[in-house]
Short mmCIF file of C-alpha atoms in Angstrom, two decimals:
data_model
loop_
_atom_site.label_atom_id
_atom_site.label_comp_id
_atom_site.label_asym_id
_atom_site.label_seq_id
_atom_site.Cartn_x
_atom_site.Cartn_y
_atom_site.Cartn_z
CA UNK A 1 147.71 78.55 147.44
CA UNK A 2 148.43 79.22 143.73
CA UNK A 3 146.48 82.05 142.11
CA UNK A 4 146.90 83.68 138.86
CA UNK A 5 145.20 86.75 137.44
CA UNK A 6 145.50 88.42 134.11
CA UNK A 7 145.14 92.15 133.71
CA UNK A 8 145.36 94.57 130.73
CA UNK A 9 143.18 96.61 128.34
CA UNK A 10 139.73 95.41 127.71
CA UNK A 11 139.68 96.85 124.27
CA UNK A 12 142.14 97.86 121.77
CA UNK A 13 142.30 99.16 118.21
CA UNK A 14 143.45 97.50 115.06
CA UNK A 15 147.35 97.78 114.52
CA UNK A 16 147.91 98.48 118.34
CA UNK A 17 149.93 96.47 120.62
CA UNK A 18 148.62 94.87 123.49
CA UNK A 19 150.26 94.09 126.77
CA UNK A 20 148.70 91.47 129.35
CA UNK A 21 150.01 91.09 132.77
CA UNK A 22 149.83 87.87 134.49
CA UNK A 23 150.16 88.72 138.39
CA UNK A 24 150.50 85.41 140.07
CA UNK A 25 151.09 83.82 144.06
CA UNK A 26 151.87 81.05 145.86
CA UNK A 27 154.85 80.19 143.70
CA UNK A 28 158.43 81.58 142.28
CA UNK A 29 159.03 81.63 138.75
CA UNK A 30 162.50 81.51 139.95
CA UNK A 31 161.94 78.27 141.44
CA UNK A 32 163.66 75.43 139.11
CA UNK A 33 161.10 73.57 136.93
CA UNK A 34 158.71 76.20 137.26
CA UNK A 35 157.05 78.01 134.03
CA UNK A 36 154.31 80.06 133.12
CA UNK A 37 152.30 80.04 129.61
CA UNK A 38 149.82 81.97 128.02
CA UNK A 39 146.85 80.46 125.93
CA UNK A 40 143.73 82.41 124.29
CA UNK A 41 140.28 81.56 122.98
CA UNK A 42 138.25 83.41 120.51
CA UNK A 43 134.49 83.44 121.57
CA UNK A 44 133.09 80.24 120.76
CA UNK A 45 136.48 78.68 119.32
CA UNK A 46 138.97 76.46 120.58
CA UNK A 47 142.03 77.01 122.92
CA UNK A 48 145.51 78.15 121.18
CA UNK A 49 148.76 78.06 123.19
CA UNK A 50 150.60 81.36 122.63
CA UNK A 51 153.80 81.20 124.57
CA UNK A 52 155.83 79.99 127.30
CA UNK A 53 158.38 81.46 129.64
CA UNK A 54 160.64 79.22 132.19
CA UNK A 55 162.31 79.72 135.55
CA UNK A 56 165.75 79.93 133.69
CA UNK A 57 164.07 82.78 131.41
CA UNK A 58 163.86 80.51 128.46
CA UNK A 59 161.05 81.70 125.90
CA UNK A 60 158.80 79.91 123.31
CA UNK A 61 156.60 81.09 121.15
CA UNK A 62 153.44 79.56 118.99
CA UNK A 63 155.23 79.04 115.60
CA UNK A 64 152.20 80.99 113.79
CA UNK A 65 152.39 84.08 116.28
CA UNK A 66 156.07 84.14 117.01
CA UNK A 67 156.83 87.24 114.80
CA UNK A 68 154.16 89.18 117.02
CA UNK A 69 154.41 87.87 120.60
CA UNK A 70 156.88 88.77 123.22
CA UNK A 71 156.86 86.89 126.64
CA UNK A 72 158.96 88.38 129.75
CA UNK A 73 159.10 87.96 133.48
CA UNK A 74 159.76 89.93 136.62
CA UNK A 75 160.63 87.61 139.08
CA UNK A 76 160.42 90.27 142.06
CA UNK A 77 156.88 91.16 141.09
CA UNK A 78 155.55 87.89 140.72
CA UNK A 79 154.53 88.67 137.14
CA UNK A 80 154.69 87.63 133.61
CA UNK A 81 153.98 90.00 130.44
CA UNK A 82 152.65 89.09 127.06
CA UNK A 83 152.68 91.70 124.35
CA UNK A 84 151.16 91.10 121.00
CA UNK A 85 151.92 93.51 118.27
CA UNK A 86 149.62 94.62 115.02
CA UNK A 87 146.70 93.40 116.77
CA UNK A 88 143.13 92.41 114.42
CA UNK A 89 139.90 91.58 115.46
CA UNK A 90 140.61 87.89 115.03
CA UNK A 91 142.59 88.58 118.03
CA UNK A 92 139.44 89.01 120.05
CA UNK A 93 139.74 86.42 122.52
CA UNK A 94 139.58 85.66 126.20
CA UNK A 95 143.29 85.63 127.07
CA UNK A 96 144.46 82.99 129.87
CA UNK A 97 147.86 82.46 131.72
CA UNK A 98 148.43 79.19 133.59
CA UNK A 99 151.39 77.85 135.85
CA UNK A 100 153.06 74.75 134.32
CA UNK A 101 154.77 72.47 137.12
CA UNK A 102 156.47 69.08 136.82
CA UNK A 103 155.89 66.85 133.47
CA UNK A 104 154.09 69.93 131.76
CA UNK A 105 151.29 69.99 134.11
CA UNK A 106 149.23 72.97 133.24
CA UNK A 107 147.90 73.05 136.69
CA UNK A 108 146.97 76.23 137.92
CA UNK A 109 144.88 79.03 135.69
CA UNK A 110 143.85 82.12 136.01
CA UNK A 111 140.17 83.22 135.17
CA UNK A 112 141.24 84.99 132.05
CA UNK A 113 140.82 88.48 130.42
CA UNK A 114 138.47 89.02 127.33
CA UNK A 115 140.38 91.51 125.00
CA UNK A 116 138.17 92.81 122.28
CA UNK A 117 139.77 94.03 119.14
CA UNK A 118 137.65 96.56 117.21
CA UNK A 119 138.00 100.44 116.03
CA UNK B 1 151.91 72.48 109.74
CA UNK B 2 151.14 70.43 112.67
CA UNK B 3 147.69 69.86 113.54
CA UNK B 4 145.93 68.11 116.87
CA UNK B 5 142.78 66.25 115.69
CA UNK B 6 139.89 65.39 118.29
CA UNK B 7 136.31 64.32 117.79
CA UNK B 8 134.40 67.57 116.97
CA UNK B 9 131.72 65.92 119.13
CA UNK B 10 130.48 62.97 121.08
CA UNK B 11 127.60 61.56 122.69
CA UNK B 12 127.24 59.09 125.64
CA UNK B 13 124.36 57.94 127.97
CA UNK B 14 124.37 58.47 131.62
CA UNK B 15 126.59 55.64 133.04
CA UNK B 16 128.21 54.83 130.03
CA UNK B 17 131.74 55.01 128.79
CA UNK B 18 133.14 56.92 126.62
CA UNK B 19 136.66 57.37 124.88
CA UNK B 20 137.88 60.72 123.26
CA UNK B 21 140.67 60.63 121.31
CA UNK B 22 143.79 63.28 120.40
CA UNK B 23 145.91 62.31 117.24
CA UNK B 24 148.17 64.00 115.05
CA UNK B 25 147.67 65.02 111.16
CA UNK B 26 151.42 63.57 111.05
CA UNK B 27 152.66 61.33 112.86
CA UNK B 28 151.98 59.31 116.24
CA UNK B 29 151.35 60.72 119.82
CA UNK B 30 153.47 58.86 122.22
CA UNK B 31 154.09 59.58 126.19
CA UNK B 32 156.62 61.93 125.01
CA UNK B 33 153.79 64.32 124.04
CA UNK B 34 152.95 64.45 127.54
CA UNK B 35 149.11 64.75 126.42
CA UNK B 36 147.18 66.50 128.82
CA UNK B 37 143.33 67.08 129.01
CA UNK B 38 141.42 69.91 129.77
CA UNK B 39 137.51 70.29 130.83
CA UNK B 40 135.84 73.42 129.90
CA UNK B 41 132.13 74.69 130.63
CA UNK B 42 131.02 77.54 129.09
CA UNK B 43 132.13 80.96 130.29
CA UNK B 44 134.54 78.91 132.93
CA UNK B 45 138.41 78.64 132.71
CA UNK B 46 139.49 75.17 131.55
CA UNK B 47 140.05 72.43 134.42
CA UNK B 48 142.81 70.54 133.98
CA UNK B 49 142.07 66.38 134.27
CA UNK B 50 144.87 64.65 133.03
CA UNK B 51 148.64 65.53 132.60
CA UNK B 52 151.69 63.27 131.14
CA UNK B 53 149.57 61.02 129.58
CA UNK B 54 147.44 59.41 132.45
CA UNK B 55 148.29 61.22 135.94
CA UNK B 56 145.06 62.85 137.11
CA UNK B 57 145.13 66.30 138.53
CA UNK B 58 144.28 66.75 142.17
CA UNK B 59 140.68 66.10 142.93
CA UNK B 60 139.54 64.70 139.65
CA UNK B 61 137.48 61.59 140.13
CA UNK B 62 138.69 58.34 138.91
CA UNK B 63 136.28 57.62 136.35
CA UNK B 64 138.55 60.18 134.36
CA UNK B 65 141.54 58.24 132.99
CA UNK B 66 144.16 58.62 130.40
CA UNK B 67 146.50 56.32 127.77
CA UNK B 68 148.00 55.98 124.69
CA UNK B 69 145.42 54.13 122.43
CA UNK B 70 147.66 52.93 119.04
CA UNK B 71 149.08 56.26 117.73
CA UNK B 72 146.72 58.50 119.68
CA UNK B 73 146.05 59.86 123.40
CA UNK B 74 142.95 58.82 125.09
CA UNK B 75 140.52 60.05 127.52
CA UNK B 76 138.19 57.67 128.75
CA UNK B 77 135.19 58.68 131.15
CA UNK B 78 133.64 55.59 133.01
CA UNK B 79 130.42 55.86 134.01
CA UNK B 80 129.58 59.09 132.74
CA UNK B 81 127.40 61.73 134.77
CA UNK B 82 125.44 64.44 133.64
CA UNK B 83 127.85 67.11 134.88
CA UNK B 84 130.25 65.65 132.90
CA UNK B 85 128.58 67.55 129.68
CA UNK B 86 131.56 69.92 128.54
CA UNK B 87 134.14 70.77 125.99
CA UNK B 88 137.33 68.74 126.30
CA UNK B 89 140.50 69.71 125.10
CA UNK B 90 143.79 67.93 124.66
CA UNK B 91 147.46 69.53 124.56
CA UNK B 92 150.22 68.05 123.06
CA UNK B 93 153.85 68.93 123.42
CA UNK B 94 155.91 69.06 119.87
CA UNK B 95 159.31 69.55 121.34
CA UNK B 96 161.43 72.75 121.15
CA UNK B 97 159.21 74.08 123.88
CA UNK B 98 156.00 74.31 121.56
CA UNK B 99 152.76 72.90 123.13
CA UNK B 100 149.85 72.79 120.50
CA UNK B 101 145.80 72.44 121.56
CA UNK B 102 143.54 70.22 119.51
CA UNK B 103 140.24 71.49 118.67
CA UNK B 104 138.18 70.15 121.14
CA UNK B 105 135.49 67.90 121.60
CA UNK B 106 131.91 68.74 122.66
CA UNK B 107 130.70 65.96 124.56
CA UNK B 108 126.63 65.50 125.55
CA UNK B 109 125.71 63.38 127.95
CA UNK B 110 121.92 62.06 127.07
#
């Protein structure tokens, strides 16, 4: 059974760095073809793809946010970590992590974690 | 900048058929875009409906189907039901590891 769960602070201040952790089970990110992505959704707005990390440690970022994002994995802990620097109130959103399997199938999603940016 | 376009809203009658589309502001959508579709109701995480253009995710009813229509990806719901009233998002692969979501379509069933 595949599960993913996002964790991190519910509230961050402007200019701070956000660190989110996706803890998953039911698969290994060392298995060829496996990938994990982060996606966010501001309240009442559309989904936005943020970043992806692959089984071979390849990393990819949203064009508009790549200067602020870092994605990494700890295969032994079954975790993927996303950091976002210089947080702003417009970054207030629910952040989701997802597993990606063959044919770019975003097949399993976490429940998401709401991050509010406010002083 | 690449923008993925979707109809902001759509309405369908119960039992009716509706086709939502997903395009690009510049260029055409093809199977190489690996178009996928997601359904989301308020307060819930998205649910994957379709991936790789036309493959239904596990447990998704066959009244949902995906295709390429002209230069866009399409999601067709045949025999719409009340609980199909949701937001629908498409996701396209742009190459170089990057994916982009569309702005979403709010579907009303009435």
